[in-house]
Coordinates of C-alpha atoms in Angstrom, one line a residue:
X1 CA -5.3 -33.0 38.9
X2 CA -5.1 -32.8 35.1
X3 CA -2.7 -34.7 32.8
X4 CA -1.0 -32.4 30.4
X5 CA 0.8 -33.9 27.5
X6 CA 3.6 -31.8 25.9
X7 CA 4.3 -33.0 22.4
X8 CA 7.6 -31.6 21.1
X9 CA 8.9 -31.1 24.7
X10 CA 12.5 -31.2 23.4
X11 CA 11.9 -27.5 22.6
X12 CA 13.5 -27.1 26.0
X13 CA 13.4 -23.3 26.5
X14 CA 9.8 -22.9 25.4
X15 CA 8.8 -26.0 27.4
X16 CA 10.5 -24.5 30.5
X17 CA 8.4 -21.4 30.2
X18 CA 5.2 -23.3 29.8
X19 CA 6.0 -25.6 32.6
X20 CA 6.8 -22.7 34.9
X21 CA 3.6 -21.0 34.0
X22 CA 1.5 -24.1 34.7
X23 CA 3.2 -25.2 37.9
X24 CA 3.1 -21.7 39.3
X25 CA -0.7 -22.1 39.7
X26 CA -1.3 -23.8 43.1
X27 CA -4.3 -25.5 41.6
X28 CA -2.1 -27.1 38.9
X29 CA 1.0 -27.8 41.1
X30 CA 0.2 -31.5 41.3
X31 CA -0.5 -32.0 37.6
X32 CA 1.0 -34.8 35.6
X33 CA 3.3 -33.5 32.9
X34 CA 3.8 -36.1 30.1
X35 CA 6.8 -34.9 28.1
X36 CA 7.2 -36.4 24.7
X37 CA 9.7 -35.8 21.9
X38 CA 11.3 -37.9 19.1
X39 CA 14.7 -36.7 20.1
X40 CA 15.7 -38.7 23.2
X41 CA 18.6 -36.4 24.1
X42 CA 16.6 -33.2 24.0
X43 CA 13.9 -34.9 25.9
X44 CA 16.3 -35.9 28.7
X45 CA 17.3 -32.3 29.1
X46 CA 13.7 -31.2 29.3
X47 CA 13.0 -33.8 31.9
X48 CA 15.8 -32.5 34.1
X49 CA 14.5 -28.9 33.5
X50 CA 11.0 -30.0 34.5
X51 CA 12.2 -31.2 37.9
X52 CA 14.2 -28.0 38.4
X53 CA 11.2 -25.9 37.5
X54 CA 9.0 -27.8 40.0
X55 CA 11.6 -27.1 42.7
X56 CA 11.8 -23.5 41.8
X57 CA 8.1 -22.9 42.2
X58 CA 7.5 -25.3 45.1
X59 CA 5.3 -27.7 43.0
X60 CA 5.1 -31.4 43.3
X61 CA 4.0 -32.7 39.8
X62 CA 4.2 -36.1 38.3
X63 CA 6.8 -35.9 35.6
X64 CA 6.9 -38.5 32.8
X65 CA 9.1 -38.5 29.8
X66 CA 8.7 -40.7 26.8
X67 CA 9.5 -41.0 23.0
X68 CA 6.1 -42.8 22.7
X69 CA 3.5 -40.3 21.6
X70 CA 0.6 -42.6 22.3
X71 CA 1.8 -43.2 25.9
X72 CA 2.0 -39.4 26.5
X73 CA -1.5 -38.9 25.0
X74 CA -3.3 -41.7 26.8
X75 CA -5.8 -40.2 29.3
X76 CA -4.6 -36.6 28.8
X77 CA -6.8 -33.7 29.6
X78 CA -4.8 -31.1 27.7
X79 CA -2.3 -31.6 24.9
X80 CA 0.2 -28.8 24.1
X81 CA 1.9 -29.1 20.7
X82 CA 5.2 -27.3 19.9
X83 CA 6.7 -29.5 17.2
X84 CA 8.8 -28.5 14.1
X85 CA 8.4 -31.0 11.4
X86 CA 11.7 -31.6 9.5
X87 CA 13.4 -29.3 12.0
X88 CA 15.9 -26.5 11.1
X89 CA 17.7 -29.0 8.9
X90 CA 16.5 -30.0 6.4
X91 CA 13.1 -28.2 6.7
X92 CA 13.9 -24.6 7.3
X93 CA 17.1 -24.7 5.2
X94 CA 15.2 -26.0 2.2
X95 CA 12.5 -23.4 2.6
X96 CA 15.1 -20.6 2.3
X97 CA 17.8 -22.0 0.0
X98 CA 15.7 -23.2 -2.9
X99 CA 13.6 -20.0 -3.3
X100 CA 16.9 -18.0 -3.0
X101 CA 18.1 -19.7 -6.2
X102 CA 15.1 -18.0 -7.9
X103 CA 15.9 -14.6 -6.4
X104 CA 13.1 -15.0 -3.9
X105 CA 14.3 -13.8 -0.5
X106 CA 12.5 -14.3 2.8
X107 CA 12.9 -13.2 6.5
X108 CA 11.1 -15.8 8.6
X109 CA 9.3 -18.1 6.1
X110 CA 7.1 -19.9 8.7
X111 CA 3.7 -18.3 8.3
X112 CA 3.0 -17.3 4.7
X113 CA 5.0 -17.1 1.5
X114 CA 6.5 -20.1 -0.2
X115 CA 8.3 -21.1 3.0
X116 CA 5.0 -21.0 5.0
X117 CA 3.2 -23.0 2.3
X118 CA 5.8 -25.8 2.5
X119 CA 6.0 -25.7 6.3
X120 CA 2.2 -26.1 6.3
X121 CA 2.2 -29.0 3.9
X122 CA 4.7 -31.0 6.0
X123 CA 3.2 -30.0 9.3
X124 CA -0.6 -30.5 8.8
X125 CA -0.3 -34.3 8.2
X126 CA 1.6 -34.8 11.5
X127 CA -0.8 -32.6 13.5
X128 CA -3.7 -34.7 12.1
X129 CA -1.9 -37.9 13.1
X130 CA -1.6 -36.6 16.6
X131 CA -5.3 -35.8 16.6
X132 CA -6.2 -39.3 15.3
X133 CA -4.4 -40.7 18.3
X134 CA -6.2 -38.2 20.5
X135 CA -9.6 -39.4 19.1
X136 CA -8.7 -42.8 20.4
X137 CA -6.8 -42.1 23.6
X138 CA -8.1 -38.8 24.9
X139 CA -11.1 -37.7 22.8
X140 CA -12.2 -35.0 25.2
X141 CA -8.8 -33.3 25.6
X142 CA -8.2 -29.8 24.4
X143 CA -5.4 -29.6 21.7
X144 CA -3.4 -26.4 22.4
X145 CA -1.4 -25.7 19.3
X146 CA 1.7 -23.4 19.2
X147 CA 2.9 -24.6 15.8
X148 CA 3.2 -22.4 12.7
X149 CA 1.9 -21.7 10.2
X150 CA -0.9 -21.1 12.7
X151 CA -3.8 -20.2 10.4
X152 CA -3.2 -23.1 7.9
X153 CA -2.7 -25.6 10.7
X154 CA -5.8 -24.5 12.7
X155 CA -8.0 -24.4 9.5
X156 CA -7.0 -27.9 8.6
X157 CA -7.5 -29.2 12.2
X158 CA -11.0 -27.6 12.4
X159 CA -11.9 -29.2 9.0
X160 CA -10.5 -32.6 9.5
X161 CA -10.8 -33.7 13.1
X162 CA -13.5 -33.4 15.9
X163 CA -10.8 -32.8 18.5
X164 CA -11.3 -29.5 20.3
X165 CA -8.5 -27.1 19.5
X166 CA -7.2 -23.6 19.9
X167 CA -4.1 -22.0 18.4
X168 CA -2.0 -19.7 20.5
X169 CA 0.5 -17.0 19.7
X170 CA 2.1 -14.3 21.8
X171 CA 2.2 -11.5 19.2
X172 CA -0.8 -9.7 20.7
X173 CA 0.5 -9.1 24.2
X174 CA 4.1 -8.7 23.0
X175 CA 3.3 -6.0 20.5
X176 CA 1.0 -4.2 23.0
X177 CA 4.0 -4.1 25.4
X178 CA 6.3 -2.8 22.6
X179 CA 3.8 0.0 21.8
X180 CA 3.4 0.8 25.5
X181 CA 7.2 1.4 25.7
X182 CA 7.2 3.5 22.5
X183 CA 4.6 5.9 23.9
X184 CA 5.7 5.8 27.5
X185 CA 2.6 4.4 29.1
X186 CA 2.9 1.5 31.6
X187 CA 1.7 -1.7 29.9
X188 CA -0.6 -2.5 32.9
X189 CA -2.5 0.7 32.2
X190 CA -3.4 -0.2 28.6
X191 CA -6.5 -2.0 27.4
X192 CA -6.9 -3.1 23.8
X193 CA -9.2 -5.0 21.4
X194 CA -7.7 -7.0 18.6
X195 CA -9.1 -8.9 15.7
X196 CA -8.1 -10.4 12.4
X197 CA -6.0 -13.4 11.4
X198 CA -2.9 -14.6 13.2
X199 CA 0.1 -12.4 12.4
X200 CA -2.2 -10.0 10.6
X201 CA -4.6 -8.9 13.4
X202 CA -5.0 -5.2 14.2
X203 CA -5.6 -3.2 17.4
X204 CA -9.1 -1.9 16.8
X205 CA -8.8 -0.2 20.2
X206 CA -5.7 0.9 22.1
X207 CA -6.7 3.0 25.1
X208 CA -5.7 4.0 28.6
X209 CA -7.5 1.7 31.0
X210 CA -8.1 4.3 33.7
X211 CA -8.8 7.5 31.7
X212 CA -10.2 6.0 28.6
X213 CA -7.9 8.1 26.4
X214 CA -7.4 6.9 22.9
X215 CA -3.7 6.2 22.7
X216 CA -3.4 6.1 18.9
X217 CA -2.6 9.8 18.7
X218 CA 0.4 9.1 20.9
X219 CA 1.5 6.3 18.5
X220 CA 1.2 8.8 15.6
X221 CA 3.6 11.1 17.5
X222 CA 6.2 8.4 17.5
X223 CA 6.2 8.7 13.7
X224 CA 6.0 12.5 13.7
X225 CA 8.8 12.9 16.1
X226 CA 11.1 10.5 14.3
X227 CA 11.2 8.0 17.2
X228 CA 10.3 4.8 15.2
X229 CA 12.6 2.0 16.4
X230 CA 14.9 0.9 13.5
X231 CA 13.6 -2.7 13.7
X232 CA 9.9 -1.6 13.4
X233 CA 9.9 0.6 10.3
X234 CA 7.6 -1.6 8.2
X235 CA 4.8 -1.7 10.8
X236 CA 4.9 2.0 11.5
X237 CA 4.8 2.7 7.8
X238 CA 1.8 0.4 7.4
X239 CA 0.2 2.1 10.5
X240 CA 0.4 5.5 8.8
X241 CA -1.3 4.1 5.7
X242 CA -3.9 1.9 7.3
X243 CA -4.7 3.8 10.5
X244 CA -4.4 0.7 12.7
X245 CA -1.3 -1.1 14.1
X246 CA -0.7 -4.7 13.2
X247 CA 0.2 -7.4 15.8
X248 CA 3.2 -9.2 14.2
X249 CA 6.7 -7.9 13.8
X250 CA 8.1 -5.9 10.9
X251 CA 10.3 -8.7 9.7
X252 CA 7.3 -11.0 9.5
X253 CA 4.9 -8.5 7.9
X254 CA 7.4 -7.5 5.2
X255 CA 7.0 -11.0 3.6
X256 CA 3.2 -11.1 3.9
X257 CA 2.8 -8.3 1.4
X258 CA 4.3 -7.4 -2.1
X259 CA 5.8 -4.0 -1.2
X260 CA 8.9 -4.4 0.8
X261 CA 11.2 -7.2 -0.4
X262 CA 12.1 -6.8 -4.1
X263 CA 15.2 -8.3 -5.6
X264 CA 15.6 -5.3 -8.0
X265 CA 15.0 -2.7 -5.3
X266 CA 17.7 -3.2 -2.7
X267 CA 17.3 0.3 -1.4
X268 CA 13.9 -0.9 0.1
X269 CA 15.8 -3.4 2.2
X270 CA 18.0 -0.7 3.6
X271 CA 15.2 1.9 4.0
X272 CA 13.0 -0.5 6.0
X273 CA 15.9 -2.3 7.7
X274 CA 14.5 -5.7 6.6
X275 CA 16.6 -8.6 8.0
X276 CA 16.7 -11.1 5.1
X277 CA 17.3 -14.7 6.3
X278 CA 16.5 -13.6 9.8
X279 CA 15.2 -17.1 10.8
X280 CA 18.3 -18.8 9.4
X281 CA 20.5 -16.5 11.4
X282 CA 18.4 -17.0 14.6
X283 CA 18.6 -20.8 14.3
X284 CA 22.3 -20.8 13.6
X285 CA 22.9 -18.7 16.7
X286 CA 20.7 -20.9 18.8
X287 CA 22.5 -24.0 17.6
X288 CA 25.8 -22.4 18.4
X289 CA 24.7 -21.6 21.9
X290 CA 22.8 -24.8 22.6
X291 CA 25.6 -27.0 24.2
X292 CA 26.5 -24.3 26.7
X293 CA 22.8 -23.7 27.5
X294 CA 22.2 -27.4 27.8
X295 CA 25.1 -27.8 30.3
X296 CA 23.7 -25.0 32.4
X297 CA 20.1 -26.3 32.3
X298 CA 21.2 -29.8 33.3
X299 CA 23.6 -28.6 36.0
X300 CA 21.9 -29.7 39.3
X301 CA 23.9 -27.2 41.2
X302 CA 22.5 -24.3 39.2
X303 CA 19.0 -23.4 40.1
X304 CA 16.5 -22.1 37.5
X305 CA 14.9 -18.7 37.7
X306 CA 11.3 -19.0 36.8
X307 CA 8.9 -16.1 36.0
X308 CA 5.5 -16.1 34.3
X309 CA 5.7 -15.7 30.6
X310 CA 3.2 -13.9 28.3
X311 CA 1.9 -17.2 26.9
X312 CA -1.8 -18.0 27.2
X313 CA -1.5 -21.8 27.5
X314 CA -1.4 -22.1 31.3
X315 CA -4.2 -19.5 31.7
X316 CA -6.5 -21.6 29.5
X317 CA -5.7 -24.8 31.4
X318 CA -6.2 -23.1 34.8
X319 CA -9.5 -21.4 33.8
X320 CA -11.0 -24.6 32.4
X321 CA -9.8 -26.7 35.4
X322 CA -10.9 -24.2 38.1
X323 CA -13.7 -22.3 36.4
X324 CA -11.9 -19.0 36.8
X325 CA -13.0 -16.7 34.0
X326 CA -10.3 -15.0 31.8
X327 CA -10.0 -13.4 28.4
X328 CA -7.2 -14.6 26.1
X329 CA -6.5 -14.2 22.4
X330 CA -6.9 -17.4 20.5
X331 CA -7.1 -18.7 16.9
X332 CA -10.5 -20.2 16.3
X333 CA -12.7 -21.0 13.2
X334 CA -14.7 -18.1 11.8
X335 CA -18.3 -19.1 12.4
X336 CA -19.8 -15.7 11.6
X337 CA -17.6 -14.0 14.3
X338 CA -15.9 -11.7 11.8
X339 CA -18.6 -11.0 9.2
X340 CA -16.5 -9.8 6.3
X341 CA -14.0 -12.7 6.4
X342 CA -14.7 -16.2 5.0
X343 CA -16.6 -18.7 7.0
X344 CA -14.3 -21.4 8.3
X345 CA -11.0 -19.5 8.0
X346 CA -8.9 -19.3 11.1
X347 CA -9.2 -15.9 13.0
X348 CA -7.5 -14.5 16.0
X349 CA -9.9 -12.8 18.4
X350 CA -10.6 -12.4 22.2
X351 CA -12.1 -15.5 23.8
X352 CA -13.6 -16.0 27.2
X353 CA -12.3 -19.1 29.0
X354 CA -13.9 -20.6 32.1
X355 CA -15.3 -24.0 33.2
X356 CA -17.4 -24.1 30.1
X357 CA -14.4 -24.1 27.8
X358 CA -13.4 -21.5 25.2
X359 CA -16.1 -19.0 24.1
X360 CA -15.0 -16.7 21.2
X361 CA -16.2 -13.1 21.0
X362 CA -18.4 -11.8 18.2
X363 CA -16.5 -9.0 16.4
X364 CA -18.7 -8.1 13.4
X365 CA -17.2 -6.4 10.4
X366 CA -13.6 -5.2 10.3
X367 CA -12.7 -2.0 8.6
X368 CA -13.0 -3.0 4.9
X369 CA -9.4 -2.2 3.9
X370 CA -8.1 -4.4 6.8
X371 CA -10.3 -7.3 5.7
X372 CA -9.2 -6.9 2.1
X373 CA -5.5 -7.1 3.2
X374 CA -6.2 -10.2 5.2
X375 CA -8.0 -11.8 2.3
X376 CA -4.8 -11.8 0.3
X377 CA -3.3 -14.0 3.0
X378 CA -6.4 -16.1 3.5
X379 CA -6.4 -17.0 -0.2
X380 CA -3.0 -18.7 0.2
X381 CA -4.0 -20.4 3.5
X382 CA -7.2 -21.8 1.9
X383 CA -5.4 -23.4 -1.0
X384 CA -2.6 -24.8 1.1
X385 CA -5.1 -26.4 3.4
X386 CA -7.0 -27.8 0.4
X387 CA -3.7 -29.3 -0.9
X388 CA -3.0 -30.9 2.4
X389 CA -6.4 -32.4 2.8
X390 CA -7.0 -33.5 -0.8
X391 CA -3.5 -34.4 -1.9
X392 CA -4.0 -32.4 -5.1
X393 CA -0.7 -30.9 -6.3
X394 CA -2.5 -28.3 -8.4
X395 CA -3.6 -26.5 -5.2
X396 CA 0.1 -26.0 -4.2
X397 CA 0.8 -24.2 -7.5
X398 CA -2.2 -22.0 -7.0
X399 CA -1.3 -21.2 -3.4
X400 CA 2.1 -20.1 -4.5
X401 CA 0.7 -18.2 -7.5
X402 CA -1.6 -16.1 -5.2
X403 CA 1.0 -15.5 -2.5
X404 CA 1.6 -11.7 -2.4
X405 CA 5.3 -11.7 -2.1
X406 CA 6.0 -14.6 -4.5
X407 CA 3.7 -13.1 -7.1
X408 CA 5.4 -9.8 -6.9
X409 CA 8.8 -11.4 -7.5
X410 CA 8.4 -14.3 -9.9
X411 CA 6.6 -15.0 -13.2
X412 CA 4.3 -18.0 -13.4
X413 CA 6.7 -20.4 -15.1
X414 CA 9.2 -19.8 -12.3
X415 CA 6.6 -20.2 -9.6
X416 CA 5.7 -23.6 -11.0
X417 CA 9.3 -24.7 -11.3
X418 CA 10.0 -23.5 -7.7
X419 CA 7.1 -25.5 -6.4
X420 CA 8.4 -28.6 -8.2
X421 CA 11.9 -28.1 -6.8
X422 CA 10.6 -27.7 -3.3
X423 CA 8.4 -30.8 -3.4
X424 CA 11.3 -32.8 -4.8
X425 CA 13.7 -31.5 -2.1
X426 CA 11.3 -32.4 0.7
X427 CA 11.2 -36.0 -0.4
X428 CA 9.6 -38.2 2.3
X429 CA 8.8 -35.2 4.5
X430 CA 5.8 -34.7 2.3
X431 CA 3.0 -37.1 1.4
X432 CA 2.6 -38.0 -2.3
X433 CA 0.6 -35.4 -4.3
X434 CA -1.3 -36.2 -7.5

């Protein structure tokens, strides 16, 4: 049975879903789950939850919990990473509050934009530290990364460590399910083909599995009939202009581009229903609810309900362990797989997984306007990765300068000053830059 190390297992609710997915497979029911977190209290809750999940699905795993990362990694076959470096406080709060002083507003700030740049700079060194330990303790293990900013993290990992890695996100199946609901077609009857970069991949095909009907005309009717969900106005507007639907949410997409969030155009925020500071609000609500949730999760008298999630992690582990072939969507390096995106950048495409490991699908050229839009984000990712791997401060300025949203809002002097303020506020959460 495989040993599966879960780094950042104090993310209890997410860990619960992943553990339920893994242990629901009979072939994995006796796996060793090595739970690791730097927060001993959160780790203890996740350990209790792990035992409750095992009982709920009738599994008999070996469950270990430790604050020692090397102990968790030793001899692992798979490593699942779900950390948040610097946490909500100070990390996320810094990423929002300092840009706000410059009039630069954000929604999620974990993928691109100035918030995504800073999250990448503090996260990449920690991910590489984990991989250095893996090189010594479990060199053949697969590193399954759920940590944002996905493209920056995966690009850095693929450049700087020989450890096998794949980045995972649930935006592809989640958006497909949303669209299925919008057009009134059962999700199970839909087949799709997606390619691009994480959070800016597009459905190149969206069709009925049985009849072969192209379902894009039905999506256009959602717009024509005025049925666009109020939380999804950005994506539907982009769909009418691009001809393809993007995988990540409207609140995310609004800050990847220069068109929607403008401090001197508040009517755009209202028109597109853009939730500024959405991630801050979400985190505050989760913190407020955590104690009650923790009590319920730890209550031995209260059984857990476990159902399979849309996450790909357990499917990859099961397919590699058993040889069962499956197709998943993963973030992998572009080795000529998308011919009009740069070599080496992180792309999100369908991958076959079986006993041979992960085998990405050749896509070819994307529609040129989609590739051009992605390139505006890839520029920022490339420079952030360069900064993280070289320690050169100049690349941080240039990443921020080329970020679409930041560039649309601030002049160059203010972008430079904003970067300086953010670096200073992060203190020891960042390595020294020169």
